[in-house]
Tab-separated table of C-alpha atoms in Angstrom:
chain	number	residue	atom	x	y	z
X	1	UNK	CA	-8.488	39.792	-40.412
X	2	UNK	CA	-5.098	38.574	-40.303
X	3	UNK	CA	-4.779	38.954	-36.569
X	4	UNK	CA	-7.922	37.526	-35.928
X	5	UNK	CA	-7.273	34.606	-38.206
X	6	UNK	CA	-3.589	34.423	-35.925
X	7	UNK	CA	-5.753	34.281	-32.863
X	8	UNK	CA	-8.023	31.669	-34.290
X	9	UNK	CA	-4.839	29.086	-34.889
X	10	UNK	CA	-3.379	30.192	-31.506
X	11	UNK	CA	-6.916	29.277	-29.714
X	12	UNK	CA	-7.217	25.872	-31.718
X	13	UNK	CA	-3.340	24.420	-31.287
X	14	UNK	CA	-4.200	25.530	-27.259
X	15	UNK	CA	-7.407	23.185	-27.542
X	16	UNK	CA	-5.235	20.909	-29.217
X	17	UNK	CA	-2.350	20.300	-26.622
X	18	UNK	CA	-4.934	19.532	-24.049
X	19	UNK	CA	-6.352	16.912	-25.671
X	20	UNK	CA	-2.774	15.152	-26.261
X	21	UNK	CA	-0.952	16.182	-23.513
X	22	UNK	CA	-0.954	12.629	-21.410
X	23	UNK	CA	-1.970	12.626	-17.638
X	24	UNK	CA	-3.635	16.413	-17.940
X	25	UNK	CA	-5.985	17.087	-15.062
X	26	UNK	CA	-5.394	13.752	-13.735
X	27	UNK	CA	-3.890	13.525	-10.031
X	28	UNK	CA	-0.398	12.269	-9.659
X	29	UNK	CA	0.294	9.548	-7.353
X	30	UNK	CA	3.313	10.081	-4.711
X	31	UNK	CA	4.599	7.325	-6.463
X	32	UNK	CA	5.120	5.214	-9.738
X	33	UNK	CA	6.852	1.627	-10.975
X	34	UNK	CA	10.341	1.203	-9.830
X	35	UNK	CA	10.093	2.480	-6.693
X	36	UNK	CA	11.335	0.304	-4.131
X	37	UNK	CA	11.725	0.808	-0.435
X	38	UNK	CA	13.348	-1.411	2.016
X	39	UNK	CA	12.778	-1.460	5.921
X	40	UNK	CA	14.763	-2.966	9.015
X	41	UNK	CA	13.250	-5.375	11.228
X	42	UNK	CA	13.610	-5.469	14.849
X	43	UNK	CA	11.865	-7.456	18.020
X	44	UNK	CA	12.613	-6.723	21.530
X	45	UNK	CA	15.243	-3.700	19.777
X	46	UNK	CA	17.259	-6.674	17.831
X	47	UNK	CA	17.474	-7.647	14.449
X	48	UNK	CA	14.501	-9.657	13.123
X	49	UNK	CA	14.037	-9.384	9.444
X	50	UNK	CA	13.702	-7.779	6.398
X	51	UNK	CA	10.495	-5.740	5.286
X	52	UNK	CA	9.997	-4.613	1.094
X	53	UNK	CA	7.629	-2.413	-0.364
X	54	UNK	CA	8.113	-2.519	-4.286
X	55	UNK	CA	5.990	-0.690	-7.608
X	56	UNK	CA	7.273	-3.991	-9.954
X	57	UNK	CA	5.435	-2.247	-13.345
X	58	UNK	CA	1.565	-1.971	-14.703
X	59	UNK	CA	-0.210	-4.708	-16.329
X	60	UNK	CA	-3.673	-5.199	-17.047
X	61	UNK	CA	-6.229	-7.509	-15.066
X	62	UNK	CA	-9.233	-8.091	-16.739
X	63	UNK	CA	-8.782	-5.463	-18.762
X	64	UNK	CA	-7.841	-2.888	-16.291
X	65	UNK	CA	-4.753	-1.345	-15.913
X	66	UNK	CA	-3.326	-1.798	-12.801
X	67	UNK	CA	0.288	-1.174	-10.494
X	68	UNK	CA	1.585	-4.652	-9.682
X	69	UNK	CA	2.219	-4.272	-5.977
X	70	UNK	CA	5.252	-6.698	-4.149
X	71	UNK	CA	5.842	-6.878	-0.245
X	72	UNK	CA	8.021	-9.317	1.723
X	73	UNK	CA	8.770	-9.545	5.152
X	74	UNK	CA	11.136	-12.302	6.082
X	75	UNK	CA	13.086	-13.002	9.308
X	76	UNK	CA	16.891	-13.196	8.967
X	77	UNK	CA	19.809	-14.100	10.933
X	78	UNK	CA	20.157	-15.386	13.831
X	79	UNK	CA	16.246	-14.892	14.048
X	80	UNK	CA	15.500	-17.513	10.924
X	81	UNK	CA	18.124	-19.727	12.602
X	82	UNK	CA	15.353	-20.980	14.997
X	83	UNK	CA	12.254	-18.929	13.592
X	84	UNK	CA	11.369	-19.155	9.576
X	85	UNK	CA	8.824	-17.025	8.750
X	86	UNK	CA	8.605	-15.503	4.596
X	87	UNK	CA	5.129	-14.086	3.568
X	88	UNK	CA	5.101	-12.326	0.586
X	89	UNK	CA	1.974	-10.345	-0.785
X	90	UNK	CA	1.379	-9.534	-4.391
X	91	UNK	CA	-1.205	-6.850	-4.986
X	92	UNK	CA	-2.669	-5.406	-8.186
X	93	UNK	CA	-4.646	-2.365	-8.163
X	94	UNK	CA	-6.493	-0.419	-10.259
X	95	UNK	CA	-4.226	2.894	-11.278
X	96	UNK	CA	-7.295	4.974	-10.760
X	97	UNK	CA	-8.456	4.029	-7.952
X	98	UNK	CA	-5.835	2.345	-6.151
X	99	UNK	CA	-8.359	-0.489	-5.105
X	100	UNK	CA	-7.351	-4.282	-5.236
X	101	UNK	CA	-8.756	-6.821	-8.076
X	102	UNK	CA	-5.984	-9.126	-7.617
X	103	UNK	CA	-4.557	-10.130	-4.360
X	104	UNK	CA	-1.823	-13.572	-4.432
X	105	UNK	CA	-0.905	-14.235	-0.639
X	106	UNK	CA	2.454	-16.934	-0.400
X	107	UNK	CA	3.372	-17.438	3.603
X	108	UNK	CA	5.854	-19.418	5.305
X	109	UNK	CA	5.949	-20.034	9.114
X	110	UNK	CA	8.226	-22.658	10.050
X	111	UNK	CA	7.304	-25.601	8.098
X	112	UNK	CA	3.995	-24.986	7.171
X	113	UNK	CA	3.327	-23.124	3.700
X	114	UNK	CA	0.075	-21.304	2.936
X	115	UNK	CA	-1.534	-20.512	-0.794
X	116	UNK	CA	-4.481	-17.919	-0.740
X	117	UNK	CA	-5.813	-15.887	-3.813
X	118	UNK	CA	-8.074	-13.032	-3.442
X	119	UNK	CA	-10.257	-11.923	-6.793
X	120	UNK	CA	-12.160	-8.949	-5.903
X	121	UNK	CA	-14.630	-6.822	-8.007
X	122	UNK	CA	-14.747	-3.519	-6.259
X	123	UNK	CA	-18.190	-2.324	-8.228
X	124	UNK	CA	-20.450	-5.536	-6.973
X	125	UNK	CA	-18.804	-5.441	-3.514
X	126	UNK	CA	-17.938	-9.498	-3.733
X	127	UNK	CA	-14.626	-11.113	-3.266
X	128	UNK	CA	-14.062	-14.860	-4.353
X	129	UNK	CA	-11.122	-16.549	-1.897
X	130	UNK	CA	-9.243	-19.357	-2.804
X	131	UNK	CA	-6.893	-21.457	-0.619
X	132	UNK	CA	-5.549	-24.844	0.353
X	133	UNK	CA	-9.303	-25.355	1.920
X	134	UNK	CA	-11.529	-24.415	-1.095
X	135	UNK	CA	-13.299	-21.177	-2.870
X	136	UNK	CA	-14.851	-18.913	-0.222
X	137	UNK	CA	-17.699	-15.851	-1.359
X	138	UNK	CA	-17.205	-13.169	0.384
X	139	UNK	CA	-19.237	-9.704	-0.138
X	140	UNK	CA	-18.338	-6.425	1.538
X	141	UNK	CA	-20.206	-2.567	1.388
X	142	UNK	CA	-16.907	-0.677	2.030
X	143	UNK	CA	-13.834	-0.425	-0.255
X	144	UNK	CA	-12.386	-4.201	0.635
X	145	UNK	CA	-7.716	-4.130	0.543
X	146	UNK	CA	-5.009	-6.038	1.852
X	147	UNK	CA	-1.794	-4.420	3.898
X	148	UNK	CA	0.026	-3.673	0.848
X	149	UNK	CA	-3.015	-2.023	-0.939
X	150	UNK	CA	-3.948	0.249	2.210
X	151	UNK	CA	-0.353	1.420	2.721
X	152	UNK	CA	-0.626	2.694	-1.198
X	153	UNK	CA	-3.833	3.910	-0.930
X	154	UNK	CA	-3.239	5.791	2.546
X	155	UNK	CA	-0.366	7.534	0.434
X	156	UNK	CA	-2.442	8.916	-2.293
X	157	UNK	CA	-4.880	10.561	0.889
X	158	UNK	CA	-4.887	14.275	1.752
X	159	UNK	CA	-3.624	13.422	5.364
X	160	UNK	CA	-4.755	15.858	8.487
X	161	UNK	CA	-4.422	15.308	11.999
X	162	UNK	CA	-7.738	13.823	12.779
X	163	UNK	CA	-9.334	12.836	9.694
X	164	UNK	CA	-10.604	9.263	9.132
X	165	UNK	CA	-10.962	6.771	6.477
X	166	UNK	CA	-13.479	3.599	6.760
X	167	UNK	CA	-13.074	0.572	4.652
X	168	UNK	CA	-12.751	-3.493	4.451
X	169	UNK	CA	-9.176	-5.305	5.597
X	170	UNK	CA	-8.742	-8.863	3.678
X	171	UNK	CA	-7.797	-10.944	6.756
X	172	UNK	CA	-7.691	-15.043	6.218
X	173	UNK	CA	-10.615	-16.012	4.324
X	174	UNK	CA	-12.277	-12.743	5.687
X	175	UNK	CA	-13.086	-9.032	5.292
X	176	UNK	CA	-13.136	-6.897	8.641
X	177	UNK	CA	-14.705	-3.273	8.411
X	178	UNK	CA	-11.635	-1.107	9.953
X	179	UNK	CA	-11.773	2.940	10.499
X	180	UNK	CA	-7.995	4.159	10.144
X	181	UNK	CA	-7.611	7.131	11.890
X	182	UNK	CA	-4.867	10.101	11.146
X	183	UNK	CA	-3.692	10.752	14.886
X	184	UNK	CA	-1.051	13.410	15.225
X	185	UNK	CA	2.042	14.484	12.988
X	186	UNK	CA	5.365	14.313	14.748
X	187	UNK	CA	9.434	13.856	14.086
X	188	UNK	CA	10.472	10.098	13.291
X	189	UNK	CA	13.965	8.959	12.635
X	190	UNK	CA	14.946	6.429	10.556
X	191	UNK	CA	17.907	4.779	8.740
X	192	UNK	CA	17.435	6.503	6.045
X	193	UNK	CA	16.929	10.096	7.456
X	194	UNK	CA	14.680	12.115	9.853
X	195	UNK	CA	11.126	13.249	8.961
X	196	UNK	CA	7.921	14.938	9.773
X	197	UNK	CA	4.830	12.311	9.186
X	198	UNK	CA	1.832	11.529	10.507
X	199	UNK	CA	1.044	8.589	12.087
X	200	UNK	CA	-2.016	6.766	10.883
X	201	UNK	CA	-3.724	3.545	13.129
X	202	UNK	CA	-6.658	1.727	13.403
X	203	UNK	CA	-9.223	2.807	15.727
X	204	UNK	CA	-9.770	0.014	18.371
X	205	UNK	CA	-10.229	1.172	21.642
X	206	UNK	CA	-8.219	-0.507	24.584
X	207	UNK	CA	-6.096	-2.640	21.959
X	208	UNK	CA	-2.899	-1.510	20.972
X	209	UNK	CA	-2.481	-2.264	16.715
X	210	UNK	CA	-0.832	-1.711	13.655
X	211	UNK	CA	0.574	1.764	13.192
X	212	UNK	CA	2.069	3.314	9.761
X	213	UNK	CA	3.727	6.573	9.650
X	214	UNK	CA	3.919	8.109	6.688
X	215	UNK	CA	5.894	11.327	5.485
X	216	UNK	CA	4.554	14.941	5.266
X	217	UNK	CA	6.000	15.291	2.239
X	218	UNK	CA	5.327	15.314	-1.936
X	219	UNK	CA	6.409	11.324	-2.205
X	220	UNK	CA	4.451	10.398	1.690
X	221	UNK	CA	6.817	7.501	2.366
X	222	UNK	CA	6.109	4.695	4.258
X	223	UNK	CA	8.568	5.473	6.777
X	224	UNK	CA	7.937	3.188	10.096
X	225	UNK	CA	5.684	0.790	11.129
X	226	UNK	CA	4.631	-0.755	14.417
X	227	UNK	CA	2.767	-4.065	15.037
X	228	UNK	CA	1.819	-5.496	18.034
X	229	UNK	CA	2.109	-9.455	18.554
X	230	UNK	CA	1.454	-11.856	21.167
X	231	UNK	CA	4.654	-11.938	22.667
X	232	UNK	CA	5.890	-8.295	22.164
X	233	UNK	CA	6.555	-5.494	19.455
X	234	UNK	CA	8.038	-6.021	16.111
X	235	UNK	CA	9.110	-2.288	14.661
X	236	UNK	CA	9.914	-2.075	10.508
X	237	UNK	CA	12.478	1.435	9.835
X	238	UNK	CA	13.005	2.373	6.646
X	239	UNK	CA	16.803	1.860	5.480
X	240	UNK	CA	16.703	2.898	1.693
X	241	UNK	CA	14.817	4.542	-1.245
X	242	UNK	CA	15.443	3.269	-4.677
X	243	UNK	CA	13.592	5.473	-7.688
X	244	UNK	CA	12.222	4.807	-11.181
X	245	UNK	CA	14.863	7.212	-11.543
């Protein structure tokens, strides 16, 4: 009886640490707030700019918990000394599901200076844009994300060479149905370090566009990108890694 009893109190504390124990049976992101990653820019091979990718912390939107997203790309010297270009991208995304509700877009080309906000309820499929022009309604049947968004959300995927993901790219005061495709795997070298990843890109036939490779590995870093402009190639290498840690 006493052994049984033993077994009993063994089986219930069991029962009991699952319940409490925070995050069980949940999947962990490659990632979490405080991570911060910083990339080198270069056009034509010569120093452009400045590229971050940042985790700031979790806060809730609408009741929603959600990782507040921060990226900034900015030209620097001797670039910005006859080119000024600053856009920076905050992004807030549900922790679950890694989808935008909240997207704040702050750009500066030259002299010009662009607002845009980007409320989003991922259930109806409806996005409400706001900008210097007025309040646009925009609806959209595939998951809708900005840059920053997709980048996170590409990292949480179970990458293979050839598999596909279909969704809706915030562009302007528009959505765009895009299919990013999973091409190959290969070596990349960075400033921060060499590394097997595979190299994701939109599927656009006879167009050359954006392309994000991201590490084979438990934390799938953003570790290059490529993006084609109108007069030439601008190329974003990942310098440095800073942890929660």
């Amino acid at each position: 009886m006493k052994g049984r009893s033993l077994a009993r109190i063994g089986l219930v504390f069991y029962f009991f640490l699952l319940l409490v124990t925070p995050g069980r049976g949940e999947k962990t992101q490659p990632f979490e707030p405080g991570e911060k990653l910083t990339y080198r820019v270069k056009f034509f091979g010569l120093p452009a700019g400045e590229q971050i990718l940042e985790i700031k912390d979790t806060v809730k939107i609408n009741g929603c918990l959600t990782y507040y997203l921060f990226s900034r790309v900015r030209t620097t010297n001797p670039i910005s000394l006859f080119w000024h270009f600053d856009r920076q991208i905050e992004s807030f995304v549900d922790v679950k599901t890694l989808y935008p509700l909240r997207v704040t877009i702050h750009s500066e080309e030259g002299s010009r200076i662009k607002d845009r906000e980007v409320e989003l309820d991922q259930t109806k499929g409806v996005a409400l844009i706001k900008d210097w022009k007025g309040e646009f309604k925009r609806e959209f049947s595939l998951p809708a994300m900005d840059i920053a968004s997709l980048i996170y959300w590409l990292r949480a995927q179970d990458l293979r060479v050839g598999k596909s993901f279909s969704l809706s790219l915030i562009e302007g005061r528009n959505l765009r149905k895009v299919e990013i495709k999973v091409l190959k795997k290969e070596e990349v070298t960075t400033y921060s370090g060499n590394y097997s990843a595979f190299l994701c890109s939109e599927v656009v036939s006879d167009e050359e566009q954006v392309k994000l490779w991201i590490s084979d590995d438990e934390r799938h870093l953003p570790v290059k990108f490529q993006a084609p402009t109108s007069i030439g190639t601008l190329t974003a290498s990942l310098t440095n890694v800073e942890s929660a840690d």
